Short mmCIF file of N, CA and C in Angstrom, two decimals:
data_model
loop_
_atom_site.label_atom_id
_atom_site.label_comp_id
_atom_site.label_asym_id
_atom_site.label_seq_id
_atom_site.Cartn_x
_atom_site.Cartn_y
_atom_site.Cartn_z
N MET G 1 14.64 4.49 -10.45
CA MET G 1 14.47 3.10 -10.05
C MET G 1 13.94 2.32 -11.24
N GLU G 2 14.47 1.13 -11.43
CA GLU G 2 13.98 0.31 -12.53
C GLU G 2 12.64 -0.32 -12.16
N LEU G 3 11.85 -0.60 -13.17
CA LEU G 3 10.47 -1.05 -12.99
C LEU G 3 10.39 -2.38 -12.24
N GLN G 4 11.28 -3.32 -12.54
CA GLN G 4 11.23 -4.63 -11.87
C GLN G 4 11.48 -4.50 -10.37
N LYS G 5 12.42 -3.65 -9.98
CA LYS G 5 12.70 -3.45 -8.55
C LYS G 5 11.51 -2.78 -7.86
N ALA G 6 10.83 -1.88 -8.57
CA ALA G 6 9.65 -1.22 -8.02
C ALA G 6 8.53 -2.23 -7.77
N TYR G 7 8.34 -3.17 -8.70
CA TYR G 7 7.32 -4.19 -8.52
C TYR G 7 7.70 -5.17 -7.40
N ASP G 8 8.99 -5.33 -7.12
CA ASP G 8 9.41 -6.19 -6.01
C ASP G 8 9.10 -5.54 -4.66
N ILE G 9 9.06 -4.23 -4.59
CA ILE G 9 8.78 -3.52 -3.33
C ILE G 9 7.28 -3.48 -3.05
N ILE G 10 6.48 -3.16 -4.05
CA ILE G 10 5.02 -3.06 -3.88
C ILE G 10 4.42 -4.44 -4.12
N THR G 11 3.82 -5.04 -3.08
CA THR G 11 3.25 -6.37 -3.21
C THR G 11 1.89 -6.33 -3.89
N ARG G 12 0.95 -5.52 -3.35
CA ARG G 12 -0.39 -5.44 -3.93
C ARG G 12 -1.10 -4.22 -3.38
N PRO G 13 -2.09 -3.70 -4.10
CA PRO G 13 -2.93 -2.63 -3.53
C PRO G 13 -3.96 -3.24 -2.58
N ILE G 14 -4.37 -2.49 -1.59
CA ILE G 14 -5.39 -2.93 -0.66
C ILE G 14 -6.66 -2.16 -1.00
N LEU G 15 -7.69 -2.88 -1.43
CA LEU G 15 -8.93 -2.25 -1.88
C LEU G 15 -10.08 -2.70 -0.99
N THR G 16 -10.44 -1.85 -0.03
CA THR G 16 -11.56 -2.09 0.86
C THR G 16 -12.44 -0.85 0.87
N GLU G 17 -13.54 -0.91 1.60
CA GLU G 17 -14.42 0.26 1.68
C GLU G 17 -13.68 1.45 2.28
N LYS G 18 -12.88 1.19 3.30
CA LYS G 18 -12.15 2.27 3.96
C LYS G 18 -11.10 2.88 3.01
N THR G 19 -10.39 2.04 2.27
CA THR G 19 -9.38 2.60 1.36
C THR G 19 -10.01 3.34 0.19
N TYR G 20 -11.21 2.90 -0.24
CA TYR G 20 -11.90 3.65 -1.29
C TYR G 20 -12.30 5.03 -0.79
N SER G 21 -12.68 5.15 0.48
CA SER G 21 -13.02 6.47 1.01
C SER G 21 -11.76 7.34 1.16
N LEU G 22 -10.61 6.71 1.43
CA LEU G 22 -9.36 7.47 1.51
C LEU G 22 -8.93 7.99 0.13
N MET G 23 -9.34 7.30 -0.93
CA MET G 23 -8.96 7.73 -2.28
C MET G 23 -9.54 9.11 -2.61
N GLN G 24 -10.63 9.50 -1.94
CA GLN G 24 -11.19 10.83 -2.15
C GLN G 24 -10.22 11.91 -1.68
N GLU G 25 -9.34 11.55 -0.71
CA GLU G 25 -8.34 12.48 -0.18
C GLU G 25 -6.98 12.30 -0.85
N ARG G 26 -6.94 11.59 -2.00
CA ARG G 26 -5.72 11.29 -2.74
C ARG G 26 -4.77 10.39 -1.95
N LYS G 27 -5.31 9.51 -1.09
CA LYS G 27 -4.49 8.56 -0.33
C LYS G 27 -4.78 7.15 -0.82
N TYR G 28 -3.71 6.41 -1.17
CA TYR G 28 -3.83 5.06 -1.70
C TYR G 28 -3.05 4.11 -0.79
N THR G 29 -3.59 2.91 -0.59
CA THR G 29 -3.04 1.95 0.36
C THR G 29 -2.45 0.76 -0.38
N PHE G 30 -1.25 0.34 0.04
CA PHE G 30 -0.55 -0.78 -0.59
C PHE G 30 0.06 -1.67 0.47
N GLU G 31 0.17 -2.96 0.14
CA GLU G 31 0.98 -3.87 0.95
C GLU G 31 2.38 -3.85 0.35
N VAL G 32 3.38 -3.70 1.20
CA VAL G 32 4.76 -3.63 0.73
C VAL G 32 5.59 -4.68 1.46
N VAL G 33 6.80 -4.93 0.96
CA VAL G 33 7.69 -5.89 1.63
C VAL G 33 8.11 -5.32 2.98
N LYS G 34 8.43 -6.21 3.92
CA LYS G 34 8.67 -5.79 5.30
C LYS G 34 9.90 -4.89 5.47
N ASP G 35 10.90 -5.04 4.62
CA ASP G 35 12.12 -4.26 4.80
C ASP G 35 12.17 -3.00 3.92
N ALA G 36 11.04 -2.62 3.32
CA ALA G 36 10.99 -1.43 2.47
C ALA G 36 10.98 -0.17 3.34
N THR G 37 11.68 0.85 2.89
CA THR G 37 11.73 2.13 3.59
C THR G 37 10.81 3.13 2.90
N LYS G 38 10.53 4.24 3.57
CA LYS G 38 9.65 5.27 3.00
C LYS G 38 10.18 5.81 1.67
N PRO G 39 11.48 6.15 1.57
CA PRO G 39 11.97 6.65 0.27
C PRO G 39 11.86 5.60 -0.85
N GLU G 40 12.08 4.32 -0.53
CA GLU G 40 11.96 3.27 -1.54
C GLU G 40 10.51 3.13 -2.00
N ILE G 41 9.57 3.19 -1.05
CA ILE G 41 8.15 3.08 -1.39
C ILE G 41 7.73 4.26 -2.27
N LYS G 42 8.16 5.46 -1.90
CA LYS G 42 7.83 6.65 -2.67
C LYS G 42 8.34 6.53 -4.10
N GLU G 43 9.58 6.12 -4.26
CA GLU G 43 10.17 6.01 -5.59
C GLU G 43 9.50 4.90 -6.41
N ALA G 44 9.11 3.80 -5.75
CA ALA G 44 8.45 2.70 -6.45
C ALA G 44 7.08 3.12 -6.97
N ILE G 45 6.30 3.82 -6.15
CA ILE G 45 4.97 4.27 -6.58
C ILE G 45 5.09 5.27 -7.73
N GLU G 46 6.05 6.19 -7.61
CA GLU G 46 6.25 7.18 -8.68
C GLU G 46 6.69 6.51 -9.98
N THR G 47 7.48 5.44 -9.89
CA THR G 47 7.95 4.75 -11.08
C THR G 47 6.82 3.95 -11.74
N ILE G 48 6.05 3.22 -10.94
CA ILE G 48 5.01 2.34 -11.49
C ILE G 48 3.86 3.15 -12.08
N PHE G 49 3.34 4.12 -11.33
CA PHE G 49 2.11 4.81 -11.73
C PHE G 49 2.34 6.18 -12.36
N LYS G 50 3.58 6.66 -12.43
CA LYS G 50 3.91 7.96 -13.04
C LYS G 50 3.15 9.11 -12.37
N VAL G 51 3.20 9.15 -11.04
CA VAL G 51 2.55 10.19 -10.25
C VAL G 51 3.58 10.82 -9.32
N LYS G 52 3.21 11.90 -8.66
CA LYS G 52 4.06 12.57 -7.68
C LYS G 52 3.54 12.25 -6.29
N VAL G 53 4.37 11.63 -5.46
CA VAL G 53 3.99 11.27 -4.10
C VAL G 53 4.39 12.39 -3.16
N GLU G 54 3.43 12.85 -2.37
CA GLU G 54 3.65 13.94 -1.43
C GLU G 54 4.15 13.43 -0.08
N LYS G 55 3.53 12.34 0.43
CA LYS G 55 3.88 11.83 1.75
C LYS G 55 3.61 10.33 1.80
N VAL G 56 4.40 9.62 2.63
CA VAL G 56 4.24 8.18 2.80
C VAL G 56 4.05 7.88 4.28
N TYR G 57 2.97 7.16 4.60
CA TYR G 57 2.71 6.69 5.96
C TYR G 57 2.92 5.18 5.96
N VAL G 58 3.65 4.65 6.96
CA VAL G 58 3.96 3.23 7.00
C VAL G 58 3.58 2.67 8.36
N MET G 59 2.99 1.46 8.34
CA MET G 59 2.68 0.79 9.60
C MET G 59 2.91 -0.71 9.46
N ASN G 60 3.38 -1.33 10.53
CA ASN G 60 3.58 -2.78 10.56
C ASN G 60 2.33 -3.42 11.14
N MET G 61 1.75 -4.35 10.40
CA MET G 61 0.56 -5.06 10.85
C MET G 61 1.03 -6.33 11.55
N LYS G 62 0.67 -6.47 12.83
CA LYS G 62 1.13 -7.60 13.62
C LYS G 62 0.32 -8.86 13.30
N PRO G 63 0.93 -10.04 13.47
CA PRO G 63 0.17 -11.28 13.25
C PRO G 63 -0.92 -11.44 14.31
N LYS G 64 -2.07 -11.99 13.89
CA LYS G 64 -3.19 -12.19 14.81
C LYS G 64 -3.37 -13.69 15.05
N PRO G 65 -3.76 -14.08 16.26
CA PRO G 65 -3.99 -15.51 16.52
C PRO G 65 -5.25 -16.00 15.82
N LYS G 66 -5.17 -17.18 15.25
CA LYS G 66 -6.30 -17.81 14.55
C LYS G 66 -6.39 -19.26 14.96
N ARG G 67 -7.63 -19.82 14.89
CA ARG G 67 -7.84 -21.23 15.19
C ARG G 67 -8.66 -21.86 14.08
N LEU G 68 -8.37 -23.11 13.82
CA LEU G 68 -9.17 -23.92 12.91
C LEU G 68 -9.31 -25.28 13.59
N GLY G 69 -10.43 -25.48 14.28
CA GLY G 69 -10.60 -26.69 15.08
C GLY G 69 -9.65 -26.66 16.26
N ARG G 70 -8.85 -27.72 16.38
CA ARG G 70 -7.87 -27.76 17.48
C ARG G 70 -6.54 -27.13 17.09
N SER G 71 -6.37 -26.83 15.83
CA SER G 71 -5.11 -26.25 15.37
C SER G 71 -5.09 -24.76 15.68
N GLU G 72 -4.00 -24.32 16.26
CA GLU G 72 -3.82 -22.90 16.54
C GLU G 72 -2.62 -22.38 15.76
N GLY G 73 -2.69 -21.12 15.40
CA GLY G 73 -1.59 -20.51 14.69
C GLY G 73 -1.79 -19.02 14.62
N TYR G 74 -1.02 -18.39 13.77
CA TYR G 74 -1.08 -16.94 13.61
C TYR G 74 -1.15 -16.61 12.12
N THR G 75 -1.80 -15.49 11.82
CA THR G 75 -1.73 -14.97 10.46
C THR G 75 -0.34 -14.39 10.27
N ARG G 76 0.02 -14.09 9.05
CA ARG G 76 1.36 -13.56 8.82
C ARG G 76 1.39 -12.07 9.14
N GLY G 77 2.53 -11.58 9.56
CA GLY G 77 2.72 -10.15 9.76
C GLY G 77 3.09 -9.51 8.43
N TRP G 78 2.69 -8.26 8.22
CA TRP G 78 2.99 -7.60 6.96
C TRP G 78 3.08 -6.10 7.18
N LYS G 79 3.51 -5.39 6.16
CA LYS G 79 3.71 -3.95 6.24
C LYS G 79 2.75 -3.24 5.30
N LYS G 80 2.09 -2.19 5.80
CA LYS G 80 1.12 -1.43 5.02
C LYS G 80 1.65 -0.01 4.82
N ALA G 81 1.49 0.48 3.60
CA ALA G 81 1.92 1.84 3.28
C ALA G 81 0.74 2.61 2.69
N ILE G 82 0.50 3.80 3.23
CA ILE G 82 -0.50 4.70 2.67
C ILE G 82 0.27 5.87 2.06
N VAL G 83 0.07 6.09 0.76
CA VAL G 83 0.78 7.16 0.07
C VAL G 83 -0.21 8.26 -0.30
N LYS G 84 0.18 9.49 -0.02
CA LYS G 84 -0.64 10.65 -0.39
C LYS G 84 -0.01 11.26 -1.63
N LEU G 85 -0.83 11.41 -2.66
CA LEU G 85 -0.35 11.94 -3.93
C LEU G 85 -0.40 13.46 -3.94
N GLY G 86 0.39 14.05 -4.82
CA GLY G 86 0.39 15.49 -4.98
C GLY G 86 -0.91 15.99 -5.57
N GLU G 87 -1.10 17.28 -5.49
CA GLU G 87 -2.33 17.92 -5.99
C GLU G 87 -2.51 17.64 -7.48
N GLY G 88 -3.69 17.16 -7.84
CA GLY G 88 -4.01 16.92 -9.24
C GLY G 88 -3.65 15.54 -9.76
N TYR G 89 -2.98 14.71 -8.95
CA TYR G 89 -2.61 13.37 -9.39
C TYR G 89 -3.63 12.36 -8.90
N VAL G 90 -3.84 11.30 -9.69
CA VAL G 90 -4.77 10.23 -9.35
C VAL G 90 -4.27 8.94 -10.00
N ILE G 91 -4.50 7.81 -9.36
CA ILE G 91 -4.14 6.50 -9.93
C ILE G 91 -5.42 5.91 -10.50
N ARG G 92 -5.58 6.03 -11.81
CA ARG G 92 -6.82 5.60 -12.47
C ARG G 92 -7.01 4.09 -12.39
N GLU G 93 -5.93 3.31 -12.36
CA GLU G 93 -6.03 1.85 -12.33
C GLU G 93 -6.73 1.36 -11.06
N LEU G 94 -6.64 2.12 -9.97
CA LEU G 94 -7.21 1.70 -8.69
C LEU G 94 -8.54 2.37 -8.38
N GLN G 95 -8.98 3.30 -9.21
CA GLN G 95 -10.19 4.03 -8.93
C GLN G 95 -11.44 3.16 -9.04
N GLY G 96 -11.46 2.19 -9.91
CA GLY G 96 -12.66 1.37 -10.10
C GLY G 96 -13.76 2.21 -10.72
N SER G 97 -14.94 2.17 -10.12
CA SER G 97 -16.08 2.91 -10.67
C SER G 97 -16.33 4.23 -9.95
N LEU G 98 -15.29 4.78 -9.33
CA LEU G 98 -15.46 6.06 -8.62
C LEU G 98 -15.53 7.22 -9.57
#
């Protein structure tokens, strides 16, 4: 896969307290485009970070209702992917101060 197409599939990493604790188990969380498939996500992560992906977990995050004064609306829906890396692999760019 070419690098530009890989960057089009992976939108951004998700860095929260929960995802930092998952990094101890070699699991990294990313926001991906809604029409991305598991094989595309796996190939994109392997291309961008030069690691071996063992498994990909995917979930669709539904929009939630929100209010601002009298205005009502919804947050946007998006797709989340958790990738488990192979033994001995780590993404140093996302580790932070771990």
